[in-house]
XYZ file of C-alpha atoms in Angstrom:
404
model
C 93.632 44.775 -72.655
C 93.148 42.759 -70.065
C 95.732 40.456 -71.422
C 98.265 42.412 -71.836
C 97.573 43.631 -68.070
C 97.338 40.597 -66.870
C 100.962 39.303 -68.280
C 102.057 42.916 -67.001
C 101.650 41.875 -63.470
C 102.231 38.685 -63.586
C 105.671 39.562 -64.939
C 106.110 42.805 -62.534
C 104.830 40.439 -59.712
C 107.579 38.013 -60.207
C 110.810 40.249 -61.542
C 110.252 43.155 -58.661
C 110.849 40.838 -55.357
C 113.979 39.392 -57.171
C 115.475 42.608 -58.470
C 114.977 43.706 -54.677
C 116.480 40.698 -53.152
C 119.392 40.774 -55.237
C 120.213 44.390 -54.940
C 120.026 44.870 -51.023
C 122.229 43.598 -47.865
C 120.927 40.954 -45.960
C 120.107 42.803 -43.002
C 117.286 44.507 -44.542
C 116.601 42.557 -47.524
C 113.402 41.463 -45.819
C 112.262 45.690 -45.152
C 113.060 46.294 -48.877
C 111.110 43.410 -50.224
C 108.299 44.067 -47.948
C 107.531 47.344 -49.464
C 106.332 45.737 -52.743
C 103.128 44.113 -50.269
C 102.764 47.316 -48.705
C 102.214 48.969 -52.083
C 99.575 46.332 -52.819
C 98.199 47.283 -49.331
C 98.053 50.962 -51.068
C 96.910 50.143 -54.188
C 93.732 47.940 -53.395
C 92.832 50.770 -50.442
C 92.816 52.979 -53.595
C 91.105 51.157 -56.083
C 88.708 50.471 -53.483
C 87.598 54.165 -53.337
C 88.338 54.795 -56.965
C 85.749 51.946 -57.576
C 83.303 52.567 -55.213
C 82.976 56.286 -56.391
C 82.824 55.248 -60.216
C 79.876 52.257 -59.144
C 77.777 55.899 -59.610
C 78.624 56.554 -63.041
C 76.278 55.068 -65.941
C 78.055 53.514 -68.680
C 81.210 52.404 -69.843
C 83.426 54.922 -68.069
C 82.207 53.190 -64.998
C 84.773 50.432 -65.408
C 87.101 52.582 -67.679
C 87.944 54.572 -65.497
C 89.183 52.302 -62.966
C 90.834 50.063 -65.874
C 92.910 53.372 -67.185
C 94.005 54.683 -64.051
C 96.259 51.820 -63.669
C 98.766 53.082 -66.363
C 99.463 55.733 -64.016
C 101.335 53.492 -61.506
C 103.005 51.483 -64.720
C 104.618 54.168 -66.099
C 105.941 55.293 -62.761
C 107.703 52.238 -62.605
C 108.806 51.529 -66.168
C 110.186 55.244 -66.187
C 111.747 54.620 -62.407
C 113.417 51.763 -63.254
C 115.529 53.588 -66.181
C 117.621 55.084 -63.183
C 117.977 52.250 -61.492
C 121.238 49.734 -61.429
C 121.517 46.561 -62.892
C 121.379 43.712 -60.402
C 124.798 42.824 -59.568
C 124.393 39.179 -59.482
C 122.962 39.497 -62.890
C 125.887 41.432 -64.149
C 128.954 39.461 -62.982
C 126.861 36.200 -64.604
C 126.783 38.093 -68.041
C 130.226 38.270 -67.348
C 130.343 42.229 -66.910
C 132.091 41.728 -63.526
C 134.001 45.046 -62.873
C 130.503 46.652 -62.977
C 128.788 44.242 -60.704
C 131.707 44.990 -58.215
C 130.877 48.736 -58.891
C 127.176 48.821 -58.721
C 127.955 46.517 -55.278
C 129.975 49.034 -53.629
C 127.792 51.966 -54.628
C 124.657 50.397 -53.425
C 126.349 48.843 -49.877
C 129.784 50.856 -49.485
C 129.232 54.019 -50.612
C 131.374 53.915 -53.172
C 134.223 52.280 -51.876
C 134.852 49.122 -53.114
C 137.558 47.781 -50.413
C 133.943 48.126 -48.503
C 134.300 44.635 -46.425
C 130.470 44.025 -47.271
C 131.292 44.737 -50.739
C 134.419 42.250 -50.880
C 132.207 39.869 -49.110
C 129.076 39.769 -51.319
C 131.588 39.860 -54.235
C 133.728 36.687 -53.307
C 130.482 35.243 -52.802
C 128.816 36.043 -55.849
C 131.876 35.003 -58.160
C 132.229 31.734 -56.488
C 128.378 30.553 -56.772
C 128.223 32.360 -60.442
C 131.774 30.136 -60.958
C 130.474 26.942 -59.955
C 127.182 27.018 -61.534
C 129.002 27.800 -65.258
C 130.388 24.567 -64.504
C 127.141 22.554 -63.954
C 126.012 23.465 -68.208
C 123.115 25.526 -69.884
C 120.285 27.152 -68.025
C 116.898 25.626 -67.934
C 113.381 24.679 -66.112
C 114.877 21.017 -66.057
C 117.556 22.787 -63.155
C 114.287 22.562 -61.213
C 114.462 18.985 -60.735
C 118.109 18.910 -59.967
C 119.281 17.537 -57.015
C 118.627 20.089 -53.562
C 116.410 22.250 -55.595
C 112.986 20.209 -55.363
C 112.954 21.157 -51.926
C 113.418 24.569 -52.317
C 111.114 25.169 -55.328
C 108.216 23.016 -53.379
C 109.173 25.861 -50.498
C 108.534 28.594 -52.415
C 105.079 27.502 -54.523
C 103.712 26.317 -51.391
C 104.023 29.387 -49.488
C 102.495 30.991 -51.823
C 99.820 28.706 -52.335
C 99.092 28.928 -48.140
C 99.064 32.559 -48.817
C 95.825 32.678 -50.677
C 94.457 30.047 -48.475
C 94.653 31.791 -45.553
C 91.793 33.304 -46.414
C 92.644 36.961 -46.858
C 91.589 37.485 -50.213
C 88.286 36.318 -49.599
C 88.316 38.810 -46.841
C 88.973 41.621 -49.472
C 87.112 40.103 -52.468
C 84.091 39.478 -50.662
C 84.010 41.767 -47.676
C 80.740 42.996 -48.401
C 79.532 39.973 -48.356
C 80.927 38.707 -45.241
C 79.763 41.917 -43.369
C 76.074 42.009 -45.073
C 75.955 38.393 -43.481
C 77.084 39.456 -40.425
C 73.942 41.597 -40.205
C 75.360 44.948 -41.318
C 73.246 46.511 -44.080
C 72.965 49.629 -45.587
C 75.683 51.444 -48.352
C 76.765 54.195 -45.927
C 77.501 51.330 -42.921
C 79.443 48.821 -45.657
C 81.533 52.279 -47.289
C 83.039 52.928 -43.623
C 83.257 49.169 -42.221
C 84.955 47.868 -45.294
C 87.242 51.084 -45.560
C 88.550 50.592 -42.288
C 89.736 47.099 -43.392
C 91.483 48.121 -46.513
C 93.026 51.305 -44.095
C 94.044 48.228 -41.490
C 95.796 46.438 -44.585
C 97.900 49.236 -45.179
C 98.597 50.706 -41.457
C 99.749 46.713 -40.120
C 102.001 45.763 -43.005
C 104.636 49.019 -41.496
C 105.417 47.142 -38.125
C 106.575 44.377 -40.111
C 109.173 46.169 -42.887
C 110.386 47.471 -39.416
C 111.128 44.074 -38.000
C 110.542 41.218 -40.438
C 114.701 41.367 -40.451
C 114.640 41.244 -36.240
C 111.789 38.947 -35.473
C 112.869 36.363 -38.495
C 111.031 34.879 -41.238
C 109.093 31.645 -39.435
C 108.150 33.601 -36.270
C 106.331 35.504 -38.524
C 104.641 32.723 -40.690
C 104.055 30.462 -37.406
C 102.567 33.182 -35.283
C 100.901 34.201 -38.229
C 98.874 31.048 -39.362
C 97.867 30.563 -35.861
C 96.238 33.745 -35.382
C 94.143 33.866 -38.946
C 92.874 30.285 -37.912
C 92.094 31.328 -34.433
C 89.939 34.264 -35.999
C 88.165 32.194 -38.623
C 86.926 29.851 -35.974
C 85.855 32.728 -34.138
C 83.893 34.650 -37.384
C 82.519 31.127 -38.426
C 81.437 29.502 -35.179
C 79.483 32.838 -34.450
C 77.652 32.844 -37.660
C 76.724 29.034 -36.926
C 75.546 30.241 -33.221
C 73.298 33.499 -34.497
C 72.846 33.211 -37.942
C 70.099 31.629 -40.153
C 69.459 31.774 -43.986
C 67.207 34.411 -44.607
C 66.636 37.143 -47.676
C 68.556 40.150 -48.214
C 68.449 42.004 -51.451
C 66.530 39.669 -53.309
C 69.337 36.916 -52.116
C 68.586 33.934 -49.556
C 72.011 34.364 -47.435
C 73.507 32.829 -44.114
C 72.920 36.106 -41.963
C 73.121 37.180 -38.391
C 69.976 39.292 -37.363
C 68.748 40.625 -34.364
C 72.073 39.952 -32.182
C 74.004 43.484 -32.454
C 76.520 42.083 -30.134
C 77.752 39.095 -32.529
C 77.203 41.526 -35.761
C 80.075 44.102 -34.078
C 82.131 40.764 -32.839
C 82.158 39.358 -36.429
C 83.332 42.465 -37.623
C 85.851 43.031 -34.729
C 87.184 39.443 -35.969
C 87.377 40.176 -39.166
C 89.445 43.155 -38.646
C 92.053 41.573 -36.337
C 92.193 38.794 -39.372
C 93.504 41.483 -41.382
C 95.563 42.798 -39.081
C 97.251 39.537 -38.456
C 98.201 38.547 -42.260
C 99.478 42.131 -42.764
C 101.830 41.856 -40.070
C 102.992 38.262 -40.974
C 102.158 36.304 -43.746
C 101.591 39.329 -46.487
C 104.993 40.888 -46.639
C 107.042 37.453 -45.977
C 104.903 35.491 -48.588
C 107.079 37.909 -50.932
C 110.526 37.770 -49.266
C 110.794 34.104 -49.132
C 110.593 33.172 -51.879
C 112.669 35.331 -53.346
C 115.413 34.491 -51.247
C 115.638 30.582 -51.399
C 117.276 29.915 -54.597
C 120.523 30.009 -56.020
C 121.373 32.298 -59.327
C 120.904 29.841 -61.645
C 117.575 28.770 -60.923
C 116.478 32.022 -59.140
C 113.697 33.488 -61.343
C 112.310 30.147 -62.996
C 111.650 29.218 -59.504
C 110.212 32.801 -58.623
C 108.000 32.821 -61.626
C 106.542 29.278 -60.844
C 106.249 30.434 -57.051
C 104.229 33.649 -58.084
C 102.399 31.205 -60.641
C 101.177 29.937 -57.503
C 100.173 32.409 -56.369
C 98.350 33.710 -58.814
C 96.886 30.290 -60.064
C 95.050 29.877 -56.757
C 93.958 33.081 -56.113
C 91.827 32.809 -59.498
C 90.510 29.207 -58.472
C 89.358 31.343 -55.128
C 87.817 33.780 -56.858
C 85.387 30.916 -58.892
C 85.409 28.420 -55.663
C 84.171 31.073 -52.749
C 81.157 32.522 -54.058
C 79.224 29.202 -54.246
C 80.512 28.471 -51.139
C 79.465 31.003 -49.402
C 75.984 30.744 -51.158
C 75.641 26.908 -50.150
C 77.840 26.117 -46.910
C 78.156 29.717 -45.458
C 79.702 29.784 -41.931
C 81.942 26.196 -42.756
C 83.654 28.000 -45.225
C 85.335 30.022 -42.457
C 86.522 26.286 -40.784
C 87.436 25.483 -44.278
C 90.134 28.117 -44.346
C 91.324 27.813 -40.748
C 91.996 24.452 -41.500
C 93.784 25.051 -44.356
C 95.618 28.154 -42.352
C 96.511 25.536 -38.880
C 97.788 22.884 -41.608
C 99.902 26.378 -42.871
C 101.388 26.242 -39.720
C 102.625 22.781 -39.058
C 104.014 22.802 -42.303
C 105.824 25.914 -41.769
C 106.742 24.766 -38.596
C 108.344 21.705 -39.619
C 109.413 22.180 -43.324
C 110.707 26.048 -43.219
C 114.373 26.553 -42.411
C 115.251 30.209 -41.433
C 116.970 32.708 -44.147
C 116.935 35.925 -42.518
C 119.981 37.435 -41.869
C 122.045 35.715 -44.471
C 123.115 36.909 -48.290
C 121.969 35.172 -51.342
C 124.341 32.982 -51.806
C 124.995 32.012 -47.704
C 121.842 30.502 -48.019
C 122.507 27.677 -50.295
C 124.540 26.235 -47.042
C 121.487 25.975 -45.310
C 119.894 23.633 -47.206
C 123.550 21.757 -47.174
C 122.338 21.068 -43.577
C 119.493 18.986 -44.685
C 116.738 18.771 -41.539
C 114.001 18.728 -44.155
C 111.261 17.734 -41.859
C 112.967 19.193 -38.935
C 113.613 22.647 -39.936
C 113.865 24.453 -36.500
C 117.527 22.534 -35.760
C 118.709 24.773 -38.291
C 119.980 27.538 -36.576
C 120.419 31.393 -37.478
C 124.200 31.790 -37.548
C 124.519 28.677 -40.114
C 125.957 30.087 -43.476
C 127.103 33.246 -42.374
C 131.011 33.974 -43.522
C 133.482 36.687 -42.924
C 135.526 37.489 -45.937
C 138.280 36.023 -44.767
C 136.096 32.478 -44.623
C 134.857 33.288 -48.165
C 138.518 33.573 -49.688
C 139.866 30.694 -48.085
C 136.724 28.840 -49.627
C 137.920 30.113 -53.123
C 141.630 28.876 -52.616
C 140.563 25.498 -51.696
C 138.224 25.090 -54.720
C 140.788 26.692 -57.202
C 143.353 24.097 -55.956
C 140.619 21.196 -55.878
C 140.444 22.328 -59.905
C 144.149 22.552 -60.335
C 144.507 19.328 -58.864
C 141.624 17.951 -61.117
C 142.836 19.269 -64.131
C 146.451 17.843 -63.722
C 145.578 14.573 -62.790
């Protein structure tokens, strides 16, 4: 069971931000995607209290219950996505292209399919899906192809700095950070810990508003700053007032008798939260999902979510010990790892917002790799009118190939 679940999401976890990326207009392809981390958000503050309540019940259905309740959400979406369209971009490379110029114009032009963002995302589909027939079969070896190392390397590694933020050892081991703080007792953890999970949820809704205003490295910049200003704060007041000491049996790192630093620990933690839900949580799923061409687009998502996933289960065996042996350096451990986040970022991440699918291959035309920031917002971005011309020149480039 729990490998069949766990293929489940990995292959829900991967499919879902491309199927969303490829089926929405650029200027909110960043709000769409972002819903799929604010339904995590949801479903760990509900599992939290669907897990807590069943801790009560002796015997198996403790953990059954929990374990069965997730079907509930998968056959929501396996039933949902019966009534839902076939990616368009998918369709016009299966060579089905009057229905990729359909499901276009119903999803973007209400039907009409003289829509000019219709014509627009249609030219440019047909030329990228054109010129990538030409370049032979599809394969994990495109990977390594010239201009998309770059791109894949993008995509894993902001993934991997999204587990090591930090934030997952937030949520794993909450209780833990909090009972080291000084905050004991079942009733105290229930409410402190549920007002994290209810943060989670309430901070990722500014940023479907505006991840599509404010832009994607904003976002990751401001964001990597803030999480490692907060772990400084939460680790260098644990080294200040705390002292290993017993608790439940367990010799800990904990904060005692300093009810000031126990509710400034906490207050830390919170605005932690607050700042990866507004930044790094929903755009750690947009990106990547928007840096690759068709051909290569979900290998490179898969690997990229492989990431993800790959370090978030080396967390899950690395923290606990850590916490039990280094304590409060584990929080300077992770706002290293969060300021080295943000020169990367900073210097590596060109900017994608605002531009379709396949307008973002010029981008990385511009090159800039270790000066990302001189690549402007308006580069790529075509009228249809720039987008046919394109399309003449290359036919007669091929014309002129094929007669000589």
């Amino acid at each position: 069971g729990r490998i069949v679940s766990g293929i489940s999401v990995g292959l829900s976890s991967a499919v879902v931000p491309i199927y969303q990326s490829e089926i929405t207009p650029p200027s909110i392809r960043g709000r769409i995607v972002s819903l799929q981390q604010w339904s995590i958000t949801w479903g760990i503050l509900i599992q939290y209290f669907i897990q807590f309540g069943c801790s009560y019940i002796d015997g198996v259905a403790s953990f059954r219950i929990p374990w069965g309740l997730q079907m509930i959400p998968a056959i929501i979406l396996s039933l949902g996505m019966t009534m839902f369209p076939e990616s368009p971009r998918y369709l016009f490379d299966q060579g089905r292209e009057e229905e990729a110029l359909q499901v276009l114009a119903d999803l973007h032009g209400g039907g009409d399919t003289n829509n000019e963002l219709v014509v627009l995302e249609y030219e440019e589909i047909k030329q990228q899906v054109y010129f990538e027939r030409t370049e032979g079969a599809k394969s994990y070896l495109d990977l390594l192809k010239p201009g998309n190392p770059r791109r894949v390397m993008l995509g894993c590694t902001l993934q991997m700095w999204s587990q090591l933020t930090g934030m997952n050892v937030m949520m794993y081991y909450i209780i833990y950070v909090f009972r080291g703080a000084g905050l004991t007792g079942v009733r105290g953890n229930l409410i402190a810990d549920a007002v994290q999970y209810v943060l989670n949820v309430a901070f990722t809704v500014p940023a479907i508003f505006y991840i599509d205003k404010w832009g994607r490295r904003p976002m990751l910049v401001i964001g990597t700053l803030l999480m490692g200003f907060w772990l400084c704060l939460v680790g260098g007041l644990q080294a200040r007032f705390g002292h290993w000491g017993p608790v439940d049996g367990d010799t800990i790192w904990l904060v005692t008798g300093h009810d000031a630093a126990t509710k400034a620990i906490i207050v830390c933690s919170y605005f932690f939260v607050c700042s990866f839900a507004i930044t790094m949580g929903p755009v750690s799923w947009t990106y990547p999902a928007e840096l690759y061409s068709l051909k290569i687009r979900g290998k490179a998502v898969s690997l990229a979510t492989a990431t993800n996933w790959a370090f978030n289960t080396a967390l899950a065996f690395a923290v606990p010990p850590g916490l039990a042996s280094i304590a409060w350096k584990t929080y300077f451990i992770f706002a290293t790892f969060n300021f080295a986040a943000c020169i990367h970022i900073f210097f590596m991440f060109p900017e994608t917002v605002g531009r379709t699918l396949e307008e973002v291959e010029e981008i990385f035309q511009q090159g800039h790799v270790f000066t990302a920031w001189k690549i402007g917002r308006e580069v790529g971005r075509k009228t249809v009118e720039d987008v046919i011309a394109n399309d003449k020149i290359r036919r007669e480039s091929l014309d002129e190939k094929s007669a000589a």
